[in-house]
mmCIF file of C-alpha atoms in Angstrom:
data_model
loop_
_atom_site.group_PDB
_atom_site.id
_atom_site.type_symbol
_atom_site.label_atom_id
_atom_site.label_comp_id
_atom_site.label_asym_id
_atom_site.label_seq_id
_atom_site.Cartn_x
_atom_site.Cartn_y
_atom_site.Cartn_z
ATOM 1 C CA LEU A 768 13.609 9.566 -10.533
ATOM 2 C CA ASN A 769 11.294 11.436 -12.238
ATOM 3 C CA LEU A 770 7.692 10.224 -11.813
ATOM 4 C CA TYR A 771 6.109 12.620 -13.758
ATOM 5 C CA CYS A 772 6.168 10.617 -16.994
ATOM 6 C CA SER A 773 3.259 11.456 -19.278
ATOM 7 C CA SER A 774 2.723 7.657 -20.650
ATOM 8 C CA PRO A 775 0.291 5.690 -18.480
ATOM 9 C CA ASN A 776 1.810 2.574 -19.970
ATOM 10 C CA VAL A 777 5.476 3.452 -19.026
ATOM 11 C CA MET A 778 4.255 4.120 -15.216
ATOM 12 C CA LYS A 779 2.349 0.865 -15.135
ATOM 13 C CA ARG A 780 5.570 -1.175 -16.360
ATOM 14 C CA LEU A 781 7.221 1.059 -13.835
ATOM 15 C CA ALA A 782 4.882 -0.088 -10.894
ATOM 16 C CA MET A 783 5.127 -3.935 -12.163
ATOM 17 C CA SER A 784 8.815 -3.653 -12.065
ATOM 18 C CA LEU A 785 8.956 -2.073 -8.903
ATOM 19 C CA SER A 786 6.179 -4.693 -7.344
ATOM 20 C CA GLY A 787 8.683 -7.032 -8.356
ATOM 21 C CA CYS A 788 11.453 -5.740 -6.592
ATOM 22 C CA ALA A 789 10.058 -5.149 -3.085
ATOM 23 C CA GLN A 790 9.634 -9.003 -3.052
ATOM 24 C CA LEU A 791 13.077 -10.152 -4.112
ATOM 25 C CA ASN A 792 14.797 -11.220 -1.270
ATOM 26 C CA THR A 793 17.933 -10.980 -2.580
ATOM 27 C CA LEU A 794 18.000 -6.952 -1.958
ATOM 28 C CA THR A 795 18.766 -5.374 1.060
ATOM 29 C CA SER A 796 15.729 -3.842 3.118
ATOM 30 C CA THR A 797 16.813 -0.629 2.394
ATOM 31 C CA GLN A 798 16.560 -1.557 -1.496
ATOM 32 C CA ARG A 799 12.939 -2.961 -0.843
ATOM 33 C CA MET A 800 12.059 -0.175 1.267
ATOM 34 C CA TRP A 801 13.011 1.844 -1.860
ATOM 35 C CA SER A 802 10.738 0.058 -4.291
ATOM 36 C CA LEU A 803 7.992 0.392 -1.790
ATOM 37 C CA GLN A 804 7.967 3.982 -1.280
ATOM 38 C CA TYR A 805 8.336 4.462 -5.126
ATOM 39 C CA LEU A 806 5.730 2.272 -6.049
ATOM 40 C CA ARG A 807 3.387 4.285 -3.435
ATOM 41 C CA ASN A 808 4.315 7.275 -5.248
ATOM 42 C CA ILE A 809 3.752 5.934 -8.647
ATOM 43 C CA ILE A 810 0.027 4.340 -7.593
ATOM 44 C CA ARG A 811 -0.723 7.623 -5.774
ATOM 45 C CA LYS A 812 0.218 9.464 -9.309
ATOM 46 C CA MET A 813 -1.677 6.984 -11.845
ATOM 47 C CA MET A 814 -4.846 7.455 -9.149
ATOM 48 C CA ARG A 815 -4.591 11.032 -9.344
ATOM 49 C CA HIS A 816 -5.139 11.552 -12.817
ATOM 50 C CA SER A 817 -7.893 8.429 -13.039
ATOM 51 C CA SER A 818 -10.126 6.840 -10.580
ATOM 52 C CA GLU A 819 -9.136 4.217 -8.003
ATOM 53 C CA ILE A 820 -11.110 1.467 -9.716
ATOM 54 C CA SER A 821 -9.541 2.071 -12.821
ATOM 55 C CA VAL A 822 -5.827 2.136 -11.962
ATOM 56 C CA ILE A 823 -6.166 -1.256 -10.002
ATOM 57 C CA ASP A 824 -7.914 -2.615 -12.822
ATOM 58 C CA ASP A 825 -5.381 -1.175 -15.146
ATOM 59 C CA LEU A 826 -2.264 -3.028 -12.874
ATOM 60 C CA PHE A 827 -4.277 -6.452 -12.746
ATOM 61 C CA CYS A 828 -5.456 -6.453 -16.715
ATOM 62 C CA GLU A 829 -2.104 -6.160 -18.136
ATOM 63 C CA ASN A 830 -0.225 -9.408 -19.255
ATOM 64 C CA ILE A 831 3.104 -8.456 -17.189
ATOM 65 C CA ASN A 832 1.649 -8.138 -13.981
ATOM 66 C CA MET A 833 1.773 -11.304 -11.905
ATOM 67 C CA LYS A 834 4.408 -9.762 -9.790
ATOM 68 C CA PHE A 835 2.096 -7.028 -8.686
ATOM 69 C CA VAL A 836 -0.874 -9.628 -8.260
ATOM 70 C CA ASN A 837 1.374 -11.861 -6.054
ATOM 71 C CA LEU A 838 2.415 -8.825 -4.028
ATOM 72 C CA PHE A 839 -1.396 -7.570 -3.853
ATOM 73 C CA HIS A 840 -2.382 -10.800 -2.467
ATOM 74 C CA SER A 841 0.381 -11.734 -0.148
ATOM 75 C CA LEU A 842 -0.216 -8.011 1.629
ATOM 76 C CA PRO A 843 -3.084 -8.757 4.063
ATOM 77 C CA ASN A 844 -0.787 -11.771 5.177
ATOM 78 C CA LEU A 845 2.347 -9.650 5.065
ATOM 79 C CA LEU A 846 0.736 -7.181 7.198
ATOM 80 C CA LEU A 847 -0.658 -9.342 9.781
ATOM 81 C CA CYS A 848 2.534 -10.869 10.248
ATOM 82 C CA GLN A 849 4.660 -7.622 10.568
ATOM 83 C CA TYR A 850 1.904 -6.613 12.858
ATOM 84 C CA GLU A 851 1.926 -9.742 14.836
ATOM 85 C CA TYR A 852 5.976 -9.253 15.171
ATOM 86 C CA GLU A 853 6.098 -5.638 15.920
ATOM 87 C CA GLU A 854 3.015 -4.889 18.630
ATOM 88 C CA PRO A 855 4.647 -7.037 21.172
ATOM 89 C CA ILE A 856 7.778 -5.020 21.099
ATOM 90 C CA ILE A 857 6.298 -1.737 20.937
ATOM 91 C CA LYS A 858 3.982 -2.644 23.706
ATOM 92 C CA SER A 859 6.916 -3.726 25.869
ATOM 93 C CA GLY A 860 8.660 -0.645 25.303
ATOM 94 C CA LYS A 861 11.535 -1.837 23.397
ATOM 95 C CA GLN A 862 10.332 0.048 20.334
ATOM 96 C CA LEU A 863 8.613 3.242 20.174
ATOM 97 C CA MET A 864 6.687 3.138 16.981
ATOM 98 C CA PHE A 865 6.395 1.019 14.213
ATOM 99 C CA SER A 866 9.300 0.333 11.568
ATOM 100 C CA ALA A 867 9.497 2.171 8.846
ATOM 101 C CA PHE A 868 8.770 -0.886 6.456
ATOM 102 C CA PHE A 869 5.603 -1.735 8.084
ATOM 103 C CA LYS A 870 4.301 1.962 7.989
ATOM 104 C CA GLU A 871 5.153 1.581 4.213
ATOM 105 C CA LEU A 872 3.275 -1.421 3.748
ATOM 106 C CA ILE A 873 0.122 -0.046 5.528
ATOM 107 C CA GLY A 874 0.700 3.004 3.172
ATOM 108 C CA LEU A 875 0.269 1.099 -0.133
ATOM 109 C CA ALA A 876 -2.736 -0.990 1.495
ATOM 110 C CA CYS A 877 -4.615 2.189 2.190
ATOM 111 C CA ASP A 878 -3.501 3.511 -1.475
ATOM 112 C CA LEU A 879 -5.112 0.249 -2.597
ATOM 113 C CA SER A 880 -8.108 0.214 -0.566
ATOM 114 C CA LEU A 881 -6.813 -3.311 0.916
ATOM 115 C CA ASP A 882 -9.409 -3.050 3.799
ATOM 116 C CA MET A 883 -12.446 -3.236 1.863
ATOM 117 C CA LEU A 884 -11.422 -6.620 -0.146
ATOM 118 C CA PRO A 885 -13.107 -9.806 1.501
ATOM 119 C CA SER A 886 -9.957 -11.300 2.123
ATOM 120 C CA CYS A 887 -8.895 -8.659 4.631
ATOM 121 C CA LYS A 888 -12.173 -8.560 6.281
ATOM 122 C CA GLU A 889 -12.080 -12.047 6.971
ATOM 123 C CA ILE A 890 -8.799 -11.702 9.004
ATOM 124 C CA THR A 891 -10.096 -11.221 12.489
ATOM 125 C CA ASN A 892 -6.926 -9.392 13.768
ATOM 126 C CA SER A 893 -7.283 -6.661 10.995
ATOM 127 C CA ILE A 894 -9.516 -4.284 12.755
ATOM 128 C CA TRP A 895 -6.684 -2.087 13.328
ATOM 129 C CA LEU A 896 -6.121 -2.047 9.053
ATOM 130 C CA LYS A 897 -9.856 -0.796 8.841
ATOM 131 C CA ARG A 898 -9.355 2.120 11.558
ATOM 132 C CA PHE A 899 -5.978 3.351 9.769
ATOM 133 C CA SER A 900 -7.298 3.385 6.584
ATOM 134 C CA VAL A 901 -10.714 4.921 7.714
ATOM 135 C CA ALA A 902 -8.415 7.674 9.458
ATOM 136 C CA SER A 903 -5.971 8.141 6.469
ATOM 137 C CA ARG A 904 -9.004 8.994 4.023
ATOM 138 C CA VAL A 905 -10.278 11.014 6.486
ATOM 139 C CA ALA A 906 -7.439 13.070 6.404
ATOM 140 C CA HIS A 907 -7.111 13.007 3.022
ATOM 141 C CA SER A 908 -10.439 14.390 2.498
ATOM 142 C CA LEU A 909 -9.838 17.292 4.944
ATOM 143 C CA LEU A 910 -6.181 18.033 3.578
ATOM 144 C CA TYR A 911 -7.832 18.240 -0.097
ATOM 145 C CA ARG A 912 -11.459 19.477 0.655
ATOM 146 C CA SER A 913 -13.260 16.725 -0.500
ATOM 147 C CA SER A 914 -16.121 14.714 1.073
ATOM 148 C CA LEU A 915 -15.531 12.519 3.658
ATOM 149 C CA PRO A 916 -15.695 8.906 3.065
ATOM 150 C CA GLU A 917 -18.712 7.171 3.986
ATOM 151 C CA GLU A 918 -17.570 4.843 6.585
ATOM 152 C CA PHE A 919 -16.805 7.793 8.773
ATOM 153 C CA VAL A 920 -19.663 10.030 8.342
#
C-alpha cells in the first residue's frame, strides 16, 4: 500500500475507510490489525504535513466521517476494556506482554492525543494511558530533536 499520496482528500477518505474496517466484526483479527496499523500510518503522515489539531479537525469535519467519529469516541472505553482484560493475565505471568492489538490501540490513542480529552480524564483507571502518552511524546521529541512536551517539563 503506497501511503505517499499527494492528495489530502484521498488520505482522508482512506483514513475513514480504514477506521470503518477496524470496527467490522466480520473481519478476522489479523485484518482488523492491518487496518489499524495503516490507519495509524496515514494519521502520522497527515500530521507530519500539517498540525495535529488541523488533521483531527479535518477528519471530524468531513461528511463521510461517521466511522472515524465512532472509532474515536469508542476508543477510550475500548482501551479500558482491553486493559482490564489483559492486565490480570500479565500480572499472573500467563502472558509476558500486552497483545499486538492493544499496542496498536494505544499507539492510535497516542497519535490522536486521546489522553488530553476530558472524556478520557474522567476514566479513573486511565492514568497508565496518560503516563504512556507522555513517555511516547518525550521519546518522539528526543528522537526528532524537538521541544519536550509541557507535561514532562
